[in-house]
Short mmCIF file of C-alpha atoms and ligand atoms in Angstrom, two decimals:
data_model
loop_
_atom_site.label_atom_id
_atom_site.label_comp_id
_atom_site.label_asym_id
_atom_site.label_seq_id
_atom_site.Cartn_x
_atom_site.Cartn_y
_atom_site.Cartn_z
CA UNK K 1 0.00 -0.01 0.01
CA UNK K 2 1.22 3.51 -0.67
CA UNK K 3 1.70 5.97 2.19
CA UNK K 4 1.30 9.75 2.58
CA UNK K 5 4.15 11.33 4.49
CA UNK K 6 4.46 14.92 5.65
CA UNK K 7 7.74 16.80 5.46
CA UNK K 8 7.81 18.59 8.81
CA UNK K 9 10.16 21.28 7.55
CA UNK K 10 8.40 22.29 4.33
CA UNK K 11 4.92 21.31 5.52
CA UNK K 12 4.42 19.44 2.22
CA UNK K 13 2.90 16.04 1.70
CA UNK K 14 4.40 13.39 -0.55
CA UNK K 15 2.98 10.04 -1.71
CA UNK K 16 5.37 7.12 -1.28
CA UNK K 17 4.36 4.52 -3.82
CA UNK K 18 7.18 1.98 -4.23
CA UNK K 19 4.98 -0.40 -6.22
CA UNK K 20 4.80 2.10 -9.06
CA UNK K 21 8.48 1.49 -9.70
CA UNK K 22 7.44 -1.38 -11.94
CA UNK K 23 6.11 1.17 -14.45
CA UNK K 24 8.98 1.04 -16.95
CA UNK K 25 9.41 4.76 -17.61
CA UNK K 26 9.53 5.88 -13.96
CA UNK K 27 13.19 5.34 -13.12
CA UNK K 28 15.80 5.67 -15.79
CA UNK K 29 18.07 2.66 -15.95
CA UNK K 30 21.03 4.52 -17.36
CA UNK K 31 21.43 8.25 -17.55
CA UNK K 32 22.73 9.91 -20.69
CA UNK K 33 26.45 10.49 -20.26
CA UNK K 34 27.58 14.08 -19.96
CA UNK K 35 29.81 15.19 -22.82
CA UNK K 36 33.17 16.62 -21.66
CA UNK K 37 33.41 19.91 -23.53
CA UNK K 38 36.70 20.58 -25.29
CA UNK K 39 39.11 22.82 -23.33
CA UNK K 40 39.49 25.32 -26.23
CA UNK K 41 35.73 26.02 -26.18
CA UNK K 42 35.45 26.33 -22.41
CA UNK K 43 34.63 29.86 -21.14
CA UNK K 44 36.22 29.13 -17.75
CA UNK K 45 39.76 28.31 -18.92
CA UNK K 46 40.61 31.97 -19.51
CA UNK K 47 38.18 34.40 -17.80
CA UNK K 48 39.53 37.44 -19.65
CA UNK K 49 39.47 35.92 -23.10
CA UNK K 50 35.90 34.68 -22.62
CA UNK K 51 34.75 38.14 -21.53
CA UNK K 52 34.16 37.17 -17.89
CA UNK K 53 36.71 39.66 -16.55
CA UNK K 54 38.85 39.28 -13.43
CA UNK K 55 37.57 37.15 -10.58
CA UNK K 56 36.08 39.11 -7.66
CA UNK K 57 37.51 36.59 -5.20
CA UNK K 58 39.95 33.70 -5.34
CA UNK K 59 40.98 30.86 -2.98
CA UNK K 60 43.28 30.16 -1.23
CA UNK K 61 44.40 33.65 -0.25
CA UNK K 62 48.02 32.67 -0.56
CA UNK K 63 49.54 30.14 -2.92
CA UNK K 64 48.27 28.72 -6.17
CA UNK K 65 44.67 29.73 -6.83
CA UNK K 66 42.21 26.86 -7.21
CA UNK K 67 38.73 28.38 -6.72
CA UNK K 68 37.38 31.63 -8.24
CA UNK K 69 34.29 33.76 -7.87
CA UNK K 70 33.18 35.65 -10.99
CA UNK K 71 30.08 37.67 -11.84
CA UNK K 72 27.73 35.62 -14.04
CA UNK K 73 28.04 36.91 -17.61
CA UNK K 74 24.32 36.19 -18.08
CA UNK K 75 22.85 37.24 -14.74
CA UNK K 76 19.29 36.45 -13.72
CA UNK K 77 19.42 39.57 -11.50
CA UNK K 78 21.58 42.65 -11.56
CA UNK K 79 22.20 45.21 -8.85
CA UNK K 80 21.21 48.79 -9.65
CA UNK K 81 21.72 52.02 -7.70
CA UNK K 82 18.62 51.40 -5.54
CA UNK K 83 16.99 48.61 -3.60
CA UNK K 84 14.15 46.86 -5.41
CA UNK K 85 10.72 48.17 -4.34
CA UNK K 86 7.48 46.30 -4.80
CA UNK K 87 5.02 48.01 -7.19
CA UNK K 88 1.69 47.10 -8.68
CA UNK K 89 0.04 47.20 -12.09
CA UNK K 90 -3.68 46.29 -11.94
CA UNK K 91 -3.92 42.95 -10.09
CA UNK K 92 -0.17 42.28 -10.54
CA UNK K 93 2.84 42.93 -8.37
CA UNK K 94 6.38 43.45 -9.63
CA UNK K 95 9.76 44.85 -8.69
CA UNK K 96 13.05 45.51 -10.41
CA UNK K 97 15.25 42.43 -10.83
CA UNK K 98 17.85 43.85 -8.43
CA UNK K 99 20.27 41.31 -7.07
CA UNK K 100 23.66 39.70 -7.51
CA UNK K 101 24.42 36.60 -9.58
CA UNK K 102 27.87 35.07 -9.07
CA UNK K 103 29.51 31.86 -10.20
CA UNK K 104 32.08 29.90 -8.24
CA UNK K 105 34.41 28.10 -10.59
CA UNK K 106 37.05 25.50 -9.69
CA UNK K 107 40.29 25.49 -11.66
CA UNK K 108 40.36 22.00 -13.14
CA UNK K 109 38.05 21.43 -16.12
CA UNK K 110 37.91 17.68 -15.40
CA UNK K 111 37.42 17.59 -11.61
CA UNK K 112 33.85 17.96 -10.42
CA UNK K 113 33.10 18.38 -6.70
CA UNK K 114 33.43 14.69 -5.67
CA UNK K 115 36.77 14.40 -7.42
CA UNK K 116 38.40 17.37 -5.70
CA UNK K 117 40.65 16.84 -2.64
CA UNK K 118 38.69 17.39 0.60
CA UNK K 119 40.79 20.53 1.12
CA UNK K 120 39.77 22.02 -2.25
CA UNK K 121 36.13 20.97 -1.83
CA UNK K 122 36.16 22.88 1.47
CA UNK K 123 37.69 25.81 -0.51
CA UNK K 124 34.47 25.95 -2.61
CA UNK K 125 32.50 26.49 0.61
CA UNK K 126 35.08 28.92 1.96
CA UNK K 127 34.79 31.25 -1.01
CA UNK K 128 30.97 31.09 -0.85
CA UNK K 129 31.10 31.99 2.87
CA UNK K 130 33.43 34.93 2.12
CA UNK K 131 31.06 36.23 -0.59
CA UNK K 132 28.02 35.96 1.69
CA UNK K 133 29.81 37.79 4.47
CA UNK K 134 30.33 40.71 2.09
CA UNK K 135 26.74 40.59 0.67
CA UNK K 136 25.03 40.51 4.09
CA UNK K 137 26.14 44.14 4.56
CA UNK K 138 23.98 45.13 1.54
CA UNK K 139 20.58 46.00 2.96
CA UNK K 140 18.89 45.59 -0.45
CA UNK K 141 19.60 41.87 -0.41
CA UNK K 142 17.60 39.28 1.46
CA UNK K 143 18.67 35.78 0.54
CA UNK K 144 21.53 33.95 -1.16
CA UNK K 145 20.56 30.79 -3.05
CA UNK K 146 23.52 28.46 -3.70
CA UNK K 147 23.26 25.53 -6.06
CA UNK K 148 25.00 23.33 -8.57
CA UNK K 149 23.53 21.97 -11.78
CA UNK K 150 25.58 18.94 -12.86
CA UNK K 151 24.80 17.74 -16.35
CA UNK K 152 22.21 18.73 -18.96
CA UNK K 153 19.32 16.88 -17.18
CA UNK K 154 19.98 19.15 -14.19
CA UNK K 155 20.02 22.31 -16.30
CA UNK K 156 23.78 22.83 -16.76
CA UNK K 157 24.76 24.54 -20.02
CA UNK K 158 28.54 24.57 -19.40
CA UNK K 159 30.48 21.41 -18.59
CA UNK K 160 33.28 22.97 -16.53
CA UNK K 161 32.42 22.42 -12.80
CA UNK K 162 30.84 25.55 -11.35
CA UNK K 163 28.30 26.60 -8.71
CA UNK K 164 25.80 29.43 -8.73
CA UNK K 165 25.14 32.03 -6.08
CA UNK K 166 22.01 34.06 -6.72
CA UNK K 167 21.40 36.75 -4.12
CA UNK K 168 17.85 38.10 -4.23
CA UNK K 169 15.77 40.97 -2.84
CA UNK K 170 13.03 38.43 -1.86
CA UNK K 171 12.73 35.23 0.14
CA UNK K 172 12.23 32.35 -2.32
CA UNK K 173 8.92 30.53 -1.66
CA UNK K 174 10.46 27.13 -0.77
CA UNK K 175 12.77 28.77 1.77
CA UNK K 176 9.94 30.93 3.10
CA UNK K 177 7.78 27.87 3.76
CA UNK K 178 10.60 26.01 5.51
CA UNK K 179 11.58 28.99 7.64
CA UNK K 180 7.94 29.41 8.67
CA UNK K 181 7.37 25.74 9.60
CA UNK K 182 10.69 25.55 11.50
CA UNK K 183 9.75 28.67 13.43
CA UNK K 184 6.35 27.23 14.39
CA UNK K 185 8.04 24.03 15.57
CA UNK K 186 10.58 26.03 17.56
CA UNK K 187 7.87 28.10 19.22
CA UNK K 188 5.93 24.95 20.23
CA UNK K 189 8.87 22.84 21.48
CA UNK K 190 11.72 25.30 22.09
CA UNK K 191 13.94 23.11 19.94
CA UNK K 192 15.23 23.22 16.38
CA UNK K 193 13.31 20.85 14.10
CA UNK K 194 16.45 19.79 12.26
CA UNK K 195 18.35 19.08 15.50
CA UNK K 196 15.43 16.82 16.49
CA UNK K 197 15.42 15.10 13.12
CA UNK K 198 19.19 14.52 13.32
CA UNK K 199 18.83 12.97 16.80
CA UNK K 200 15.99 10.73 15.65
CA UNK K 201 17.67 9.59 12.43
CA UNK K 202 21.00 8.92 14.22
CA UNK K 203 19.20 6.64 16.69
CA UNK K 204 17.27 4.65 14.06
CA UNK K 205 20.10 4.59 11.55
CA UNK K 206 18.03 3.01 8.77
CA UNK K 207 18.01 6.17 6.64
CA UNK K 208 21.53 7.38 7.57
CA UNK K 209 23.89 7.15 4.62
CA UNK K 210 27.15 8.69 5.86
CA UNK K 211 28.31 10.54 8.94
CA UNK K 212 31.47 11.93 10.51
CA UNK K 213 31.80 13.66 13.90
CA UNK K 214 30.55 17.02 12.48
CA UNK K 215 28.15 16.22 9.62
CA UNK K 216 25.52 13.66 8.60
CA UNK K 217 23.76 12.56 5.38
CA UNK K 218 20.47 10.72 5.33
CA UNK K 219 17.53 9.92 3.05
CA UNK K 220 14.68 12.22 4.24
CA UNK K 221 11.62 10.45 5.75
CA UNK K 222 9.33 12.30 3.31
CA UNK K 223 11.67 12.26 0.31
CA UNK K 224 9.97 13.94 -2.64
CA UNK K 225 12.01 12.04 -5.26
CA UNK K 226 14.04 8.80 -5.43
CA UNK K 227 17.47 8.86 -3.76
CA UNK K 228 17.13 12.40 -2.46
CA UNK K 229 19.75 13.06 0.26
CA UNK K 230 19.88 15.73 3.00
CA UNK K 231 23.23 16.72 4.52
CA UNK K 232 23.55 18.79 7.67
CA UNK K 233 26.15 19.95 10.16
CA UNK K 234 25.35 17.92 13.30
CA UNK K 235 25.64 20.97 15.58
CA UNK K 236 23.16 23.78 15.19
CA UNK K 237 24.26 26.55 12.80
CA UNK K 238 21.55 28.80 11.41
CA UNK K 239 23.71 30.59 8.87
CA UNK K 240 26.07 29.08 6.34
CA UNK K 241 28.23 32.22 6.42
CA UNK K 242 28.72 31.99 10.19
CA UNK K 243 29.87 28.36 10.16
CA UNK K 244 33.45 27.61 11.23
CA UNK K 245 35.90 26.18 8.66
CA UNK K 246 36.21 22.77 10.28
CA UNK K 247 32.42 22.27 10.06
CA UNK K 248 32.34 23.43 6.44
CA UNK K 249 35.13 20.98 5.65
CA UNK K 250 33.37 18.03 7.36
CA UNK K 251 30.14 18.88 5.53
CA UNK K 252 32.00 19.19 2.20
CA UNK K 253 33.54 15.78 2.82
CA UNK K 254 30.10 14.17 3.41
CA UNK K 255 28.75 15.86 0.26
CA UNK K 256 31.65 14.43 -1.72
CA UNK K 257 30.96 10.91 -0.40
CA UNK K 258 27.27 11.28 -1.23
CA UNK K 259 27.96 12.43 -4.80
CA UNK K 260 30.42 9.54 -5.26
CA UNK K 261 27.72 7.14 -3.97
CA UNK K 262 25.32 8.43 -6.66
CA UNK K 263 27.97 7.82 -9.28
CA UNK K 264 28.72 4.24 -8.16
CA UNK K 265 25.27 3.07 -7.24
CA UNK K 266 22.96 4.91 -9.64
CA UNK K 267 24.91 4.82 -12.92
CA UNK K 268 26.28 8.35 -12.57
CA UNK K 269 23.09 10.46 -12.90
CA UNK K 270 23.00 14.22 -13.45
CA UNK K 271 21.99 16.00 -10.24
CA UNK K 272 21.28 19.27 -8.51
CA UNK K 273 22.43 20.10 -5.05
CA UNK K 274 21.48 23.23 -3.20
CA UNK K 275 22.03 24.87 0.14
CA UNK K 276 19.14 26.11 2.27
CA UNK K 277 20.26 28.63 4.89
CA UNK K 278 18.89 31.52 6.96
CA UNK K 279 18.26 34.90 5.33
CA UNK K 280 21.11 37.41 5.28
CA UNK K 281 19.54 39.58 7.98
CA UNK K 282 20.04 37.05 10.82
CA UNK K 283 16.28 36.89 11.42
CA UNK K 284 15.98 33.11 11.73
CA UNK K 285 18.20 31.71 14.50
CA UNK K 286 15.88 28.68 14.80
CA UNK K 287 16.76 27.53 11.26
CA UNK K 288 19.50 24.95 10.61
CA UNK K 289 21.33 25.27 7.29
CA UNK K 290 21.71 22.15 5.16
CA UNK K 291 22.29 20.76 1.72
CA UNK K 292 19.85 18.82 -0.40
CA UNK K 293 20.96 16.57 -3.25
CA UNK K 294 18.46 15.61 -5.97
CA UNK K 295 19.66 13.05 -8.51
CA UNK K 296 17.84 13.34 -11.85
CA UNK K 297 16.38 9.86 -12.08
CA UNK K 298 12.68 10.61 -12.65
CA UNK K 299 10.53 12.90 -14.70
CA UNK K 300 7.70 14.86 -13.05
CA UNK K 301 4.28 13.64 -14.06
CA UNK K 302 0.85 15.31 -14.31
CA UNK K 303 -0.04 14.66 -10.66
CA UNK K 304 3.02 16.61 -9.45
CA UNK K 305 2.37 19.54 -11.73
CA UNK K 306 -1.35 19.70 -10.94
CA UNK K 307 -1.23 19.26 -7.16
CA UNK K 308 2.30 20.02 -5.95
CA UNK K 309 2.18 16.58 -4.27
CA UNK K 310 5.17 14.54 -5.35
CA UNK K 311 4.90 10.80 -5.90
CA UNK K 312 8.11 9.03 -4.86
CA UNK K 313 8.53 5.44 -6.00
CA UNK K 314 11.59 4.72 -3.88
CA UNK K 315 11.26 4.11 -0.14
CA UNK K 316 13.87 6.31 1.62
CA UNK K 317 15.02 3.35 3.77
CA UNK K 318 15.71 1.45 0.55
CA UNK K 319 17.45 4.47 -1.00
CA UNK K 320 19.79 4.77 2.05
CA UNK K 321 20.62 1.03 1.77
CA UNK K 322 21.51 1.38 -1.94
CA UNK K 323 23.62 4.54 -1.40
CA UNK K 324 25.57 3.10 1.54
CA UNK K 325 27.05 0.40 -0.76
CA UNK K 326 30.72 1.15 -1.38
CA UNK K 327 32.32 0.43 -4.69
ZN1 ZN G 401 37.02 24.38 -18.53
ZN1 ZN G 402 19.41 22.81 14.65
#
């Protein structure tokens, strides 16, 4: 029998229907292989030549540079002289697309996140943290969304490994919902919902995939899609940009292991990962920043589009079991 499960953080329901996995088109057996773009056509081999200009930041601060932050040449939002103000036109509401759209680019064309050394993977998080610390001073900006699209099925148009940082003058709806539900939980129980979930999952262990002393990865109880993984620092940190380096490093290490597990155990699918964190104005100390990894193994059907209720054909306990298998 299928089961409805509620995600306590987003407040959303999902339908777990493992028996539907027998429908042949639901899970892709093999994913299309990403094509490695030739170096001479890559816009990230020479920032100047490709018109990207000089990096705004680079990492490490001393020694050979391995991670760069550049403005996106095709930004979704651009910062003007003023903060964006909400205006109306008839029944509609709009504002200027004022924001900041950066890319974090690692040096080696051939080394995606799981293939970097742990030190360099931590460097990707370090440069993001440095950028957010600068942006939080800008009172026009509300929230920084950080994500990676890996492969065409995940929406990547450039092969060279890179990560996006889109800083917006609004709270994105998914984040808004999660902040709201976490706050309600905190008000009722005086505890962080994610800290409670971490304690519960660590005890049961059936959905835990990887952990180290500072970070943990598990298959969420109400996973919206097959093989979804959530990664959190085990201690409570509301804001990504306030997290100490050793915690960032431990979290980066668990993310690397998770991405390698997708590669070994799910025929190397394309994926998105994203970071959910508190807004830049420090208004949500009850929130617990984390990473979500979504492998692209299913296609959304009519039910999902029409209701917003996802149907997941993979039991999260089963997903954790598959992903724990080492090569
Ligand atoms: Zn490249
Ligand atoms: Zn917490």
